[in-house]
Coordinates of C-alpha atoms in Angstrom, one line a residue:
X126 CA -3.1 176.2 78.9
X127 CA -1.5 173.3 80.5
X128 CA 0.8 173.5 83.6
X129 CA 3.2 171.2 85.4
X130 CA 4.8 171.8 88.8
X131 CA 7.7 170.0 89.2
X132 CA 7.8 168.9 93.4
X133 CA 11.2 167.1 94.3
X134 CA 10.6 164.9 97.1
X135 CA 11.9 166.1 100.8
X136 CA 15.0 165.6 102.1
X137 CA 15.4 161.5 103.0
X138 CA 17.5 159.6 105.3
X139 CA 20.5 157.8 104.6
X140 CA 20.6 155.7 107.1
X141 CA 22.3 152.6 106.4
X142 CA 19.2 149.7 107.1
X143 CA 17.3 150.6 104.2
X144 CA 18.3 148.0 101.6
X145 CA 18.3 150.1 98.4
X146 CA 17.6 154.0 97.2
X147 CA 14.0 153.6 96.6
X148 CA 13.2 152.7 100.2
X149 CA 14.8 155.8 101.9
X150 CA 12.2 157.9 103.7
X151 CA 12.1 161.5 104.3
X152 CA 13.8 162.8 107.6
X153 CA 12.8 165.5 110.0
X154 CA 13.8 168.7 107.7
X155 CA 12.4 166.6 104.7
X156 CA 8.6 165.7 106.7
X157 CA 8.6 170.1 107.4
X158 CA 9.5 171.2 104.5
X159 CA 6.6 169.0 102.2
X160 CA 4.0 170.2 104.5
X161 CA 5.7 174.1 104.2
X162 CA 5.0 173.2 100.6
X163 CA 1.9 171.8 101.0
X164 CA 0.8 175.0 102.6
X165 CA 2.1 176.9 99.9
X166 CA 0.3 175.8 97.2
X167 CA -2.9 176.1 99.2
X168 CA -1.9 179.5 99.9
X169 CA -1.4 180.9 96.6
X170 CA -4.6 178.7 95.7
X171 CA -2.7 176.9 93.2
X172 CA -3.6 173.0 94.4
X173 CA -3.0 170.8 91.3
X174 CA -6.2 168.8 90.2
X175 CA -3.4 165.4 89.6
X176 CA -0.7 164.4 91.5
X177 CA 2.0 162.1 89.7
X178 CA 4.2 160.7 92.3
X179 CA 7.5 158.2 91.5
X180 CA 6.9 155.0 93.3
X181 CA 10.5 155.3 96.1
X182 CA 9.1 156.1 99.4
X183 CA 10.5 159.6 99.8
X184 CA 8.3 160.7 97.1
X185 CA 5.3 159.0 98.6
X186 CA 5.9 160.5 101.7
X187 CA 6.3 164.0 100.4
X188 CA 3.4 163.8 98.3
X189 CA 0.6 162.4 101.3
X190 CA 2.3 165.4 103.9
X191 CA 2.0 167.8 101.3
X192 CA -1.3 167.0 100.4
X193 CA -2.5 166.9 103.8
X194 CA -1.4 170.1 105.1
X195 CA -2.4 171.8 102.1
X196 CA -5.7 170.2 102.4
X197 CA -5.2 169.2 98.8
X198 CA -8.3 166.7 97.6
X199 CA -6.3 166.0 94.2
X200 CA -6.3 162.8 92.2
X201 CA -3.1 160.7 92.9
X202 CA -1.3 158.5 90.8
X203 CA 2.1 156.4 91.1
X204 CA 4.4 156.3 88.2
X205 CA 7.2 154.0 88.1
X206 CA 8.8 155.4 85.1
X207 CA 9.7 158.8 87.4
X208 CA 12.0 157.3 89.7
X209 CA 15.2 157.3 87.6
X210 CA 13.5 158.9 84.3
X211 CA 15.2 161.1 82.3
X212 CA 13.6 164.3 80.7
X213 CA 12.5 162.4 77.7
X214 CA 10.5 160.1 80.2
X215 CA 8.9 162.5 81.7
X216 CA 8.0 164.4 78.6
X217 CA 6.1 161.2 77.5
X218 CA 4.3 160.8 80.7
X219 CA 3.1 164.3 80.4
X220 CA 1.9 163.9 76.8
X221 CA -0.3 161.3 78.3
X222 CA -1.9 163.1 80.7
X223 CA -5.6 162.9 80.9
X224 CA -7.1 165.7 78.8
X225 CA -9.6 166.4 81.5
X226 CA -6.8 167.8 83.9
X227 CA -5.0 171.0 83.1
X228 CA -3.2 171.7 86.1
X229 CA -0.7 168.6 87.4
X230 CA 2.0 168.2 89.8
X231 CA 4.9 165.5 89.1
X232 CA 6.7 164.5 92.6
X233 CA 9.9 163.1 92.0
X234 CA 14.0 163.2 91.9
X235 CA 17.0 165.2 90.8
X236 CA 18.9 165.4 88.1
X237 CA 16.0 164.5 86.3
X238 CA 13.8 167.5 87.3
X239 CA 16.8 170.4 87.1
X240 CA 17.4 168.9 83.3
X241 CA 14.0 168.6 82.6
X242 CA 13.0 172.4 83.3
X243 CA 16.2 173.3 81.5
X244 CA 15.0 171.2 78.1
X245 CA 11.7 172.1 78.5
X246 CA 12.0 175.9 78.9
X247 CA 15.4 177.0 77.0
X248 CA 16.4 177.7 80.6
X249 CA 20.0 177.4 82.3
X250 CA 20.6 174.4 84.7
X251 CA 18.4 176.1 87.9
X252 CA 19.7 174.6 91.5
X253 CA 16.9 172.4 92.6
X254 CA 17.0 171.0 96.3
X255 CA 14.8 168.8 98.1
X256 CA 11.4 169.7 98.2
X257 CA 11.6 172.6 95.5
X258 CA 8.4 173.4 93.3
X259 CA 9.2 174.8 89.8
X260 CA 5.8 175.9 87.8
X261 CA 6.0 175.6 84.3
X262 CA 3.2 176.9 82.0
X263 CA 2.5 175.4 78.3
X264 CA 0.8 177.6 75.7
X265 CA -1.1 173.9 74.5
X266 CA -4.4 173.0 74.9
X267 CA -3.2 169.4 74.8
X268 CA -0.8 167.4 76.7
X269 CA -0.2 165.8 73.5
X270 CA 1.2 169.3 72.1
X271 CA 3.6 169.6 75.2
X272 CA 7.3 169.4 73.8
X273 CA 10.7 170.7 74.9
X274 CA 11.2 174.3 74.3
X275 CA 7.7 175.2 75.2
X276 CA 7.2 175.9 78.4
X277 CA 7.4 179.3 80.1
X278 CA 9.2 178.9 83.4
X279 CA 7.1 181.1 86.2
X280 CA 8.9 180.5 89.2
X281 CA 10.8 178.2 91.3
X282 CA 10.0 177.9 95.0
X283 CA 12.8 176.6 98.1
X284 CA 11.1 175.8 101.0
X285 CA 14.2 177.8 102.5
X286 CA 12.2 181.1 101.0
X287 CA 9.1 180.4 102.7

């Protein structure tokens, strides 16, 4: 079994002092939500083995806060293709994950993640607010065998639900 948790970045700051979208930090609400979600995964004993994050500032902040508050000891890499990456790009990233990992968290953006859930699990479009997580399980023994339509959406968790 291979498992992906999609984790959308925390609520970001729209302050005009930042030169571009890539550089926006998360705001106070985003900080609190990221910490809450990190503790949530730790509490249900589902800490990812590997974190693959967008290079955007807000995703970096989100994953650092979540990992710290949940005491995750996960390996972490930053993947520039997640920022703006279509579902096709995301599936390509997933197909190339090292086989030593079975439980992986991708940290990224909308509308990419909602679209990915729909395509991967043959599901309707799901609302996926900031700092939400979605767990998708693939009944596959290798990442390279993961394809659209082969995932099972186990849950979506939003910070407001915790």
